[in-house]
PDB file of C-alpha atoms in Angstrom:
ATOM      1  CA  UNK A   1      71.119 202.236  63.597  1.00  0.00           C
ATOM      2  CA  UNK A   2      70.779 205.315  61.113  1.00  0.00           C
ATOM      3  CA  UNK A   3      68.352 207.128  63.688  1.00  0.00           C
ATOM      4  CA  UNK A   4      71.020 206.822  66.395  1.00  0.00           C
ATOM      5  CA  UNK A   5      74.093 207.858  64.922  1.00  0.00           C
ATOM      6  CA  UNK A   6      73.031 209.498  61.389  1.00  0.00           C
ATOM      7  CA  UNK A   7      74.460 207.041  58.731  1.00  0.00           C
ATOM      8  CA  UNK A   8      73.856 207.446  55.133  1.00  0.00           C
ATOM      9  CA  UNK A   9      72.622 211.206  55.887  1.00  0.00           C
ATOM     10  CA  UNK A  10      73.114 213.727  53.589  1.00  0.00           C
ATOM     11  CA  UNK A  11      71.201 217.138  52.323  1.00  0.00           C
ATOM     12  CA  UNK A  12      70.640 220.604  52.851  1.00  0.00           C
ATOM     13  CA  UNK A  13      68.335 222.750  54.607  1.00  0.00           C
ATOM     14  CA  UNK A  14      65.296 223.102  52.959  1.00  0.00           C
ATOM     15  CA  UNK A  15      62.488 225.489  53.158  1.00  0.00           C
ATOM     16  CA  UNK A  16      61.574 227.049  56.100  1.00  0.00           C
ATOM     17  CA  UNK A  17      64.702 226.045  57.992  1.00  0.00           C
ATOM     18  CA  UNK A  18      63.697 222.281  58.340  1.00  0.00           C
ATOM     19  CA  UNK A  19      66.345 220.184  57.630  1.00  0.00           C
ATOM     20  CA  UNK A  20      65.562 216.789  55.357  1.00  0.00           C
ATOM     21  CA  UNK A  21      68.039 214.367  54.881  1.00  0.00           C
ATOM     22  CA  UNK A  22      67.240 211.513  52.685  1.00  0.00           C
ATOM     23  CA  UNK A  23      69.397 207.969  52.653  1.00  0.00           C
ATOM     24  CA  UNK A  24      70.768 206.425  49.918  1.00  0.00           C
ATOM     25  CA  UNK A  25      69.084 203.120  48.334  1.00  0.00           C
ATOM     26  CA  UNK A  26      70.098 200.904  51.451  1.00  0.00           C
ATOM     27  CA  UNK A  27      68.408 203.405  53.797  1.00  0.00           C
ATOM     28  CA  UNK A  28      65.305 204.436  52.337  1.00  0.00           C
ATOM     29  CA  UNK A  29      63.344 207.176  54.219  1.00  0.00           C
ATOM     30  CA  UNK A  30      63.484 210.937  55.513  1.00  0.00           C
ATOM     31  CA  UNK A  31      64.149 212.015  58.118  1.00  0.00           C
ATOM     32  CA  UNK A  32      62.850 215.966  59.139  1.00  0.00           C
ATOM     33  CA  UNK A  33      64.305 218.150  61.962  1.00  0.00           C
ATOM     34  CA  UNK A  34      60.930 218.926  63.166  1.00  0.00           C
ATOM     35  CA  UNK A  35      59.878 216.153  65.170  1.00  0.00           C
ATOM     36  CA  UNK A  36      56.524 214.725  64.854  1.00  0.00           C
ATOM     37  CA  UNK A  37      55.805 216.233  62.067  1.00  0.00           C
ATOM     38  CA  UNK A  38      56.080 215.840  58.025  1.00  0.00           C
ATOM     39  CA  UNK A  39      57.163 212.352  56.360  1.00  0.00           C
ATOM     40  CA  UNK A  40      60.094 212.053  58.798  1.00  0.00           C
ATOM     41  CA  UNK A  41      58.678 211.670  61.874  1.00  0.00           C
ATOM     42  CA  UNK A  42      59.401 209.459  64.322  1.00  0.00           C
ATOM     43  CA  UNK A  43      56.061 207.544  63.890  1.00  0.00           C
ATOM     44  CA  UNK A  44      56.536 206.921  60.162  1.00  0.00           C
ATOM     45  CA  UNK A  45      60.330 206.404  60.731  1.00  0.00           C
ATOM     46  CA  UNK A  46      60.032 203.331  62.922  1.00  0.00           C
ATOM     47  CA  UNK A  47      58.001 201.032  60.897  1.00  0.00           C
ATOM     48  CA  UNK A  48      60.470 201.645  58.026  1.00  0.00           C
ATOM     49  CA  UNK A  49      63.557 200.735  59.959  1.00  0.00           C
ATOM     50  CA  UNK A  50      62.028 197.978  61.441  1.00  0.00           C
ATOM     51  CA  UNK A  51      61.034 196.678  57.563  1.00  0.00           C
ATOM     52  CA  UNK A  52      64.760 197.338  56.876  1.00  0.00           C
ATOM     53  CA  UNK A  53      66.747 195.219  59.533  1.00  0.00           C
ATOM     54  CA  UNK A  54      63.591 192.366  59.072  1.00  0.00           C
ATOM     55  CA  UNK A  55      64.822 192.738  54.982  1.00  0.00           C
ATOM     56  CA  UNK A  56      68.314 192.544  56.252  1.00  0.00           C
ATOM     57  CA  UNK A  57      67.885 189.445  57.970  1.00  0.00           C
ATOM     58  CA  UNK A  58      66.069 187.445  55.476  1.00  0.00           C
ATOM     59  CA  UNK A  59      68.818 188.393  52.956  1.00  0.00           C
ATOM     60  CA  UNK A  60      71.618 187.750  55.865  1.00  0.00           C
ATOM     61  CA  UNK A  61      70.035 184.117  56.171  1.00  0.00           C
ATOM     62  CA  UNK A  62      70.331 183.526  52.315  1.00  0.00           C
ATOM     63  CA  UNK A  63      73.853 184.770  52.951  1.00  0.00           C
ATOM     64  CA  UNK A  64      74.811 182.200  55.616  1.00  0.00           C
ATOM     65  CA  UNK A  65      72.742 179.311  53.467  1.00  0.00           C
ATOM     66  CA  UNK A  66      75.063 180.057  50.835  1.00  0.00           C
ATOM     67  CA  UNK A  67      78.334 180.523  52.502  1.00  0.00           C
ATOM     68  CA  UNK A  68      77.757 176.944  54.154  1.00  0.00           C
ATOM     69  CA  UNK A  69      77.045 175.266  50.781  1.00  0.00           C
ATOM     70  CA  UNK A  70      80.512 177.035  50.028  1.00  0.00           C
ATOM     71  CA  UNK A  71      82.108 175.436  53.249  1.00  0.00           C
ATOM     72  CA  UNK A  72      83.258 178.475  54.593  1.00  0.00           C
ATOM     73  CA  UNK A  73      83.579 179.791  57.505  1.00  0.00           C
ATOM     74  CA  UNK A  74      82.917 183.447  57.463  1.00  0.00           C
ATOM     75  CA  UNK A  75      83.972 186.449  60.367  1.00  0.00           C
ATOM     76  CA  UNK A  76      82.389 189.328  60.948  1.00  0.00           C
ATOM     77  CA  UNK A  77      85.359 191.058  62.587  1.00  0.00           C
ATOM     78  CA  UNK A  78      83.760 194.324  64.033  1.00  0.00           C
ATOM     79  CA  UNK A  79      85.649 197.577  65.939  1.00  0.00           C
ATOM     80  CA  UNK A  80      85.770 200.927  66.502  1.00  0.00           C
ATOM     81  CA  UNK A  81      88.608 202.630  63.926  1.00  0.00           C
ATOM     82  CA  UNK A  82      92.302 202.451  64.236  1.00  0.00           C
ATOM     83  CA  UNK A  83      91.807 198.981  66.506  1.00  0.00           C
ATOM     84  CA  UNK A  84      93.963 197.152  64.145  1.00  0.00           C
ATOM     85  CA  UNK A  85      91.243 194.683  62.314  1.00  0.00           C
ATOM     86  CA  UNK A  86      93.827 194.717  58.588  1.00  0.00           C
ATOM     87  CA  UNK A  87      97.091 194.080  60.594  1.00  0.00           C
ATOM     88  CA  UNK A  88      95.251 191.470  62.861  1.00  0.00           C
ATOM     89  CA  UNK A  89      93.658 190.204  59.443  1.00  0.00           C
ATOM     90  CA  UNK A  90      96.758 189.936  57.987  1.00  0.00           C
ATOM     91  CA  UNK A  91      98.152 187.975  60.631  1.00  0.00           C
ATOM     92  CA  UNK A  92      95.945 185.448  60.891  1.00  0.00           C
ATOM     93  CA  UNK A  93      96.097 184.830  57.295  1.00  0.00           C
ATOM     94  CA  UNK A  94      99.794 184.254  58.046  1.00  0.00           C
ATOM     95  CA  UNK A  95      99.210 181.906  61.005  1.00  0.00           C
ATOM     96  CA  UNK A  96      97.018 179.848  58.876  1.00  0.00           C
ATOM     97  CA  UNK A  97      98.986 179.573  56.072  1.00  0.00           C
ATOM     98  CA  UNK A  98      99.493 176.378  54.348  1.00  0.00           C
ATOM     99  CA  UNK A  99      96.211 174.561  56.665  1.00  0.00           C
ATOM    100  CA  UNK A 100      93.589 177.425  55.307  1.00  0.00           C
ATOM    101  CA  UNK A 101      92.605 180.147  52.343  1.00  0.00           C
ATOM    102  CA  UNK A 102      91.601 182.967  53.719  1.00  0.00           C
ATOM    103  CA  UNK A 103      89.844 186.024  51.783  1.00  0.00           C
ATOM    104  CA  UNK A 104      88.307 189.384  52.933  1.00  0.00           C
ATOM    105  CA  UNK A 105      85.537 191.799  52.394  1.00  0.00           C
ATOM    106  CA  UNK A 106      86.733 195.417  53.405  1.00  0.00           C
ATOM    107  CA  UNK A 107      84.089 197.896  54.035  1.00  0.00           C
ATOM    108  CA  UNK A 108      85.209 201.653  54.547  1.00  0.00           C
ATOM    109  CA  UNK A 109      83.407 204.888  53.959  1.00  0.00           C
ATOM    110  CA  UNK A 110      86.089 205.689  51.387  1.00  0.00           C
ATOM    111  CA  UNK A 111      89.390 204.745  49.632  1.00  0.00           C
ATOM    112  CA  UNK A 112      90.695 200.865  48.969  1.00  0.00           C
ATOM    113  CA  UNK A 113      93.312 201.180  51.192  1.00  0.00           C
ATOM    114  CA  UNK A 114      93.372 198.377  53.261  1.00  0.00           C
ATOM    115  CA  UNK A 115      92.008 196.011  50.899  1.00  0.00           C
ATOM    116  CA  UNK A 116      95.056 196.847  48.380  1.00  0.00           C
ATOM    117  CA  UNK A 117      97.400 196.247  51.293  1.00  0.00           C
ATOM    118  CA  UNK A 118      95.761 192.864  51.611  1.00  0.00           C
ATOM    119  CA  UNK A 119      95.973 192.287  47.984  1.00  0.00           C
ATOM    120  CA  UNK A 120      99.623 193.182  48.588  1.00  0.00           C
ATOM    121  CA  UNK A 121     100.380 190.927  51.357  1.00  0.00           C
ATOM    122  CA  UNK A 122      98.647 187.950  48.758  1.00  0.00           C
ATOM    123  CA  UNK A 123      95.229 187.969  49.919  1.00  0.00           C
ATOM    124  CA  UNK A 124      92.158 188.205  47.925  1.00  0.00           C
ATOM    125  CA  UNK A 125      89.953 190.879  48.718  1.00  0.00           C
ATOM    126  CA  UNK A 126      87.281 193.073  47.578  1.00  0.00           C
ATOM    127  CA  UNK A 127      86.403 196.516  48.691  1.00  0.00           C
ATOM    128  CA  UNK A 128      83.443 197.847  49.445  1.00  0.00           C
ATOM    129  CA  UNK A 129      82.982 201.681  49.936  1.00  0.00           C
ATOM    130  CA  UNK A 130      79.896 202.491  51.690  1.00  0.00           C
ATOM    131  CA  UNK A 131      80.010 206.401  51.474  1.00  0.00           C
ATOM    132  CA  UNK A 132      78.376 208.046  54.234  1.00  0.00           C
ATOM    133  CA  UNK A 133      76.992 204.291  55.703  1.00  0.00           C
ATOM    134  CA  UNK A 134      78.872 203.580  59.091  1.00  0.00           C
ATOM    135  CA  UNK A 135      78.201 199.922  58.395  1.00  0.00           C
ATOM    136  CA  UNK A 136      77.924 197.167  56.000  1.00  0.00           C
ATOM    137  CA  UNK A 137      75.035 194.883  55.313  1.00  0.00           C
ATOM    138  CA  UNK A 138      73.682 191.911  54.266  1.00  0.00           C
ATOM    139  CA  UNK A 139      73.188 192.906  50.069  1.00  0.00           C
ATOM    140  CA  UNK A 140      76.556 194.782  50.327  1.00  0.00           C
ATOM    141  CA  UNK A 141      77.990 191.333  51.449  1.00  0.00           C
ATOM    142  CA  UNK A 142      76.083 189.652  48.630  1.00  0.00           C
ATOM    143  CA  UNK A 143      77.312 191.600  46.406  1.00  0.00           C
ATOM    144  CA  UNK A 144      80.962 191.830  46.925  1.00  0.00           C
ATOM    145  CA  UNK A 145      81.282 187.766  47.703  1.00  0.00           C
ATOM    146  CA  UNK A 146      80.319 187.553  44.081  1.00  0.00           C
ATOM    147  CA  UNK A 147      83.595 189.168  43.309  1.00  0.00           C
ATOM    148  CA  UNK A 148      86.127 186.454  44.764  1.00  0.00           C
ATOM    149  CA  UNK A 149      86.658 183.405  44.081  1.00  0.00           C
ATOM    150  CA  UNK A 150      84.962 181.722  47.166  1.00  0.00           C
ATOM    151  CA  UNK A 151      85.302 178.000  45.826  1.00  0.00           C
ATOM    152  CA  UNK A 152      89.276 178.273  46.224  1.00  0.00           C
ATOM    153  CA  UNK A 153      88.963 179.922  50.126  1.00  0.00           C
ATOM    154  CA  UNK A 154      88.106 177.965  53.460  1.00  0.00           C
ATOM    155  CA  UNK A 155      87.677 181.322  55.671  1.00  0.00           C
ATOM    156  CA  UNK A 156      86.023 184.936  54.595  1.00  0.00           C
ATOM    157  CA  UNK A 157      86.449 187.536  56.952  1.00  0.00           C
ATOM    158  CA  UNK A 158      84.503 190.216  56.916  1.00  0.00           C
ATOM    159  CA  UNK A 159      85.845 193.600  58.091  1.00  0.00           C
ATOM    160  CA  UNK A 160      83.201 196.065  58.897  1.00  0.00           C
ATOM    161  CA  UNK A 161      83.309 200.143  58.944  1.00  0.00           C
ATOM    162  CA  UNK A 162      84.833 201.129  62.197  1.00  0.00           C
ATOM    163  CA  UNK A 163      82.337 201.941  64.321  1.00  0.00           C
ATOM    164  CA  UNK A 164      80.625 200.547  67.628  1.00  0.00           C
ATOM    165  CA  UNK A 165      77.187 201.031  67.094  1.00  0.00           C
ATOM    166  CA  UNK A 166      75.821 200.238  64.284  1.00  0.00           C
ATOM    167  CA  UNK A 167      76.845 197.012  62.891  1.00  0.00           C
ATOM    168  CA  UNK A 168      75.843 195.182  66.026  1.00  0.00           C
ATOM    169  CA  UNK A 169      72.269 195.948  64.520  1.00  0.00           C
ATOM    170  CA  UNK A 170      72.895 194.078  60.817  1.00  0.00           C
ATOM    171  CA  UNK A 171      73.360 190.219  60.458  1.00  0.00           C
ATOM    172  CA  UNK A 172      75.650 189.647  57.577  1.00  0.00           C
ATOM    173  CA  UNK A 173      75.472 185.979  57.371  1.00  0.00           C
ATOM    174  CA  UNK A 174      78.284 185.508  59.643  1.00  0.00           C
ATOM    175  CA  UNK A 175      79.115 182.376  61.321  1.00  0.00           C
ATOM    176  CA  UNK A 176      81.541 183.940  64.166  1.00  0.00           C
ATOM    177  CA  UNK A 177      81.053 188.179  65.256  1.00  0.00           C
ATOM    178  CA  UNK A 178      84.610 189.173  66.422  1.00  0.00           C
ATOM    179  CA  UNK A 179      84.762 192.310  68.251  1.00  0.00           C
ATOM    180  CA  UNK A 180      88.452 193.551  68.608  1.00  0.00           C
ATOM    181  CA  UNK A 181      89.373 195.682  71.608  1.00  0.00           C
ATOM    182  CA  UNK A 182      92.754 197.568  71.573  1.00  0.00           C
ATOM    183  CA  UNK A 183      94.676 198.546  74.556  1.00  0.00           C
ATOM    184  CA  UNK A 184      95.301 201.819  73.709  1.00  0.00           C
ATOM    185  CA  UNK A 185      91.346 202.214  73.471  1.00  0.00           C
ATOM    186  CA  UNK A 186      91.104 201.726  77.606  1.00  0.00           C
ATOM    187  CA  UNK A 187      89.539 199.235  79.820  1.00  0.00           C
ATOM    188  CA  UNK A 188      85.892 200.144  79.046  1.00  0.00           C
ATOM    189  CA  UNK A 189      84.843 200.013  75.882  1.00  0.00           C
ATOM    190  CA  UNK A 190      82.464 196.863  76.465  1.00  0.00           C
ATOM    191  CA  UNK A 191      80.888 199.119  79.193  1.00  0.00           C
ATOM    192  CA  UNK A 192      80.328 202.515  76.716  1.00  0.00           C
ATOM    193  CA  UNK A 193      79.100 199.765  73.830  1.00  0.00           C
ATOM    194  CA  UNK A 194      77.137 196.836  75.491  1.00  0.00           C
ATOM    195  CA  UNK A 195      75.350 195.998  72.565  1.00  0.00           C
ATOM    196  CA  UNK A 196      78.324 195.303  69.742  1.00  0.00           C
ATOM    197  CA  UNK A 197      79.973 193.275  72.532  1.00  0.00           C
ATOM    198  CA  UNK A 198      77.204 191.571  74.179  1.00  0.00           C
ATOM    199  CA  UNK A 199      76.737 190.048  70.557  1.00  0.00           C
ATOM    200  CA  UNK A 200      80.057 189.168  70.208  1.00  0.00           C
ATOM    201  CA  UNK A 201      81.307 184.924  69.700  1.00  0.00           C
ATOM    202  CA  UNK A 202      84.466 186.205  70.329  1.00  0.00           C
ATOM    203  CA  UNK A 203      86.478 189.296  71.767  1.00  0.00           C
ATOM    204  CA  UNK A 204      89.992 190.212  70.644  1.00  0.00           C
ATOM    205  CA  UNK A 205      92.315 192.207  73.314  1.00  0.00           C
ATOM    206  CA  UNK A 206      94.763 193.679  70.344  1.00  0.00           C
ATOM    207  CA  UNK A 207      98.171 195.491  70.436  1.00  0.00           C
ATOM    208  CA  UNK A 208      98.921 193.351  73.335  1.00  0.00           C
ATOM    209  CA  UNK A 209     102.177 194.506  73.008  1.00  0.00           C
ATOM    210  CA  UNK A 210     101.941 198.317  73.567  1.00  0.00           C
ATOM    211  CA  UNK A 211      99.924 197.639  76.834  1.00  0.00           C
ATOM    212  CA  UNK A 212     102.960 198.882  79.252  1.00  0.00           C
ATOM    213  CA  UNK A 213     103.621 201.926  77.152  1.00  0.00           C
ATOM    214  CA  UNK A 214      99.609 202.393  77.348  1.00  0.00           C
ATOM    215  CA  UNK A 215      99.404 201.737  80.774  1.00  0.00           C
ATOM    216  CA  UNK A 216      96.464 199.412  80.128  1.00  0.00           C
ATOM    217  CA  UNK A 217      94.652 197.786  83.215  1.00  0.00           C
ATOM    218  CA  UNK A 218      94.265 194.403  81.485  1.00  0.00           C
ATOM    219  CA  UNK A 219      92.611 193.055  84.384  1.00  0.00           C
ATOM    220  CA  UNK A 220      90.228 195.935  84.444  1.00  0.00           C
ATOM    221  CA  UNK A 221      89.399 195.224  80.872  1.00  0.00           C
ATOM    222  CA  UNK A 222      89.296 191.523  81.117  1.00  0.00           C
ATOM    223  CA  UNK A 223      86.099 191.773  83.799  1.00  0.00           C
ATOM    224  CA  UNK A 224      84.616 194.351  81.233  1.00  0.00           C
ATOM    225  CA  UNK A 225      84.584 192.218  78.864  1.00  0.00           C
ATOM    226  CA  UNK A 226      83.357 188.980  80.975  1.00  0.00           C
ATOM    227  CA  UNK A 227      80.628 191.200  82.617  1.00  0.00           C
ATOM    228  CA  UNK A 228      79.236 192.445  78.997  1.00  0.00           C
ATOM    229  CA  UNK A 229      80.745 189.844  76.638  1.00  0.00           C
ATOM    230  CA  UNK A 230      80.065 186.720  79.006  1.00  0.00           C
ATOM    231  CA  UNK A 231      79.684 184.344  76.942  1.00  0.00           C
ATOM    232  CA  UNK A 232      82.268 185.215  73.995  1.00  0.00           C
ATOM    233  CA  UNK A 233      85.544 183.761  73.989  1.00  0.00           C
ATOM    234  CA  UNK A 234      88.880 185.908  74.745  1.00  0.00           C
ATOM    235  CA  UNK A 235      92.144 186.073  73.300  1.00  0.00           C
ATOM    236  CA  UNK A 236      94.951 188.335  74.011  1.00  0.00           C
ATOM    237  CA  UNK A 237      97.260 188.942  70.773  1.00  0.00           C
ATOM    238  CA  UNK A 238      99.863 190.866  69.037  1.00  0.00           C
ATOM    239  CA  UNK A 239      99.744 191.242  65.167  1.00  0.00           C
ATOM    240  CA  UNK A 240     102.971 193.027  65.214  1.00  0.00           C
ATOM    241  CA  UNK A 241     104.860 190.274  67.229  1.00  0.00           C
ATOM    242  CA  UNK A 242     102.319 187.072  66.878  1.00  0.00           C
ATOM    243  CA  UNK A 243     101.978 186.422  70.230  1.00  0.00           C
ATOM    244  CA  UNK A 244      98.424 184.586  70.578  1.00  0.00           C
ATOM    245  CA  UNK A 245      98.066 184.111  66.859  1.00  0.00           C
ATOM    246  CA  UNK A 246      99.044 180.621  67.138  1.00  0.00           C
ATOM    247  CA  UNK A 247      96.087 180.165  69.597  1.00  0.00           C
ATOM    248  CA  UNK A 248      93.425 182.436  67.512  1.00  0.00           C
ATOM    249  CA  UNK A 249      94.594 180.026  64.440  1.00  0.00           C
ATOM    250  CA  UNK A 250      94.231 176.835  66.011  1.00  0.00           C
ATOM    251  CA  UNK A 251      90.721 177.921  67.522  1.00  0.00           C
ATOM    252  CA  UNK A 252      89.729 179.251  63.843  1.00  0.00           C
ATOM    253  CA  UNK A 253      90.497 175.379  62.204  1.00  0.00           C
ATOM    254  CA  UNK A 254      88.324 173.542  64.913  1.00  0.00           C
ATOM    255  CA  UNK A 255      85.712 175.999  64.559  1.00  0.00           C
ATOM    256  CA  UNK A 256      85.348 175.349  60.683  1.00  0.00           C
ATOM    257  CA  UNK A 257      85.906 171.637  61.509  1.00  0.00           C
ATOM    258  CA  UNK A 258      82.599 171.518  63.615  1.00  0.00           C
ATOM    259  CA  UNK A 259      79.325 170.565  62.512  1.00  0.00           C
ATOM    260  CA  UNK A 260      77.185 173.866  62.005  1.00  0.00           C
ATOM    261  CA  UNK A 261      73.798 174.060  63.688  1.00  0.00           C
ATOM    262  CA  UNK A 262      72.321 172.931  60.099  1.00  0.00           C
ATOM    263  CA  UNK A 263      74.501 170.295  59.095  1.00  0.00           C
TER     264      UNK A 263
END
């Protein structure tokens, strides 16, 4: 959360050397450098982040309501940066083509990079650029699904800012969280982030194929993952090869197939 790691913090130091920082609409309250003291202390603080992620759920639940009356099946595919989660993206939407329609909701702190490459590659996809937030949430999700045409898809994927920490904390009205784990991150990311993977469906070993050039312990990492992700499932893949896309496709259809817990 913003108290944690700083998100949506900007400003300058005001008078007296205190420093107040001030969210943006998603975020709204101040936070003050001098603890326990002035409209950003901790006391004040708490009750207003708690009426945010409570305001985040209820809209997170409308999300999910609606994405079911839509017959989707919607991702929240979650990571720290540079783990891969466009290229693995892209590759599922490749292993499912012709049995699934797949489109994506990018959120970055800036640019539209990724989601033009998607829109490149033939896949719909909407941008959303968060500025100085290190996640996305439930109204920025509501907001950009209106944007694509979710009548002609069967799977939206979400792909959150890269980061670890905070988007365990906001429900997007996902059906599956997907945490992707690349080898060239190490064996123990699960054990430096227990909460993102703890609430993890599912946990994605990526770059399989650069894991003898990395000199990756994948046994190492595979009881990391079990010991903090124990109930999620695991799959091993390559994006750049497609090894263990086959299986990540095949797991995707029976998923959507299922009844969901409301149906």
């Amino acid at each position: 959360m913003c108290t944690e790691c700083g998100c949506g913090l900007s400003g300058e130091p005001a008078q007296g050397g205190r420093q107040s920082m001030v969210h943006g609409p998603e975020h709204p309250h101040v936070h003050s450098s001098e603890a326990g003291t002035g409209p950003g202390s901790h006391s004040q603080v708490v009750p207003v982040q708690r009426a945010l992620l409570e305001k985040n759920q209820r809209l997170a639940e409308r999300n999910r309501g609606f994405f079911r009356a839509k017959n989707l099946l919607v991702l929240n595919i979650m990571s720290a940066p540079g783990s891969g989660k466009t290229t693995f993206i892209e590759a599922t939407a490749q292993a499912l083509a012709g049995r699934a329609r797949l489109g994506v909701i990018v959120g970055d702190l800036a640019t539209d990079n990724d989601a033009a490459r998607l829109r490149a590659a033939g896949i719909p996809a909407i941008q959303v650029s968060t500025g100085t937030v290190c996640h996305l949430d439930a109204a920025m999700v509501s907001r950009a699904a209106q944007q694509l045409d979710l009548d002609s898809l069967d799977l939206l994927c979400i792909e959150n800012v890269g980061n670890l920490v905070c988007p365990a904390d906001f429900d997007l009205g996902e059906d599956l969280r997907v945490v992707l784990m690349s080898v060239t991150e190490g064996e123990d990311k699960p054990l430096k982030y227990p909460p993102l993977f703890h609430s993890a469906h599912v946990a994605v070993l990526t770059k399989c194929d650069l894991a003898a050039a990395a000199g990756f312990n994948r046994d190492l990492a595979l009881a990391n993952l079990r010991r903090i992700s124990h109930h999620a499932r695991i799959f091993e893949v390559s994006a750049r090869t497609g090894d263990g896309m086959a299986a990540w496709a095949e797991y995707l259809l029976r998923v959507r197939q299922a009844p969901k817990p409301d149906d």
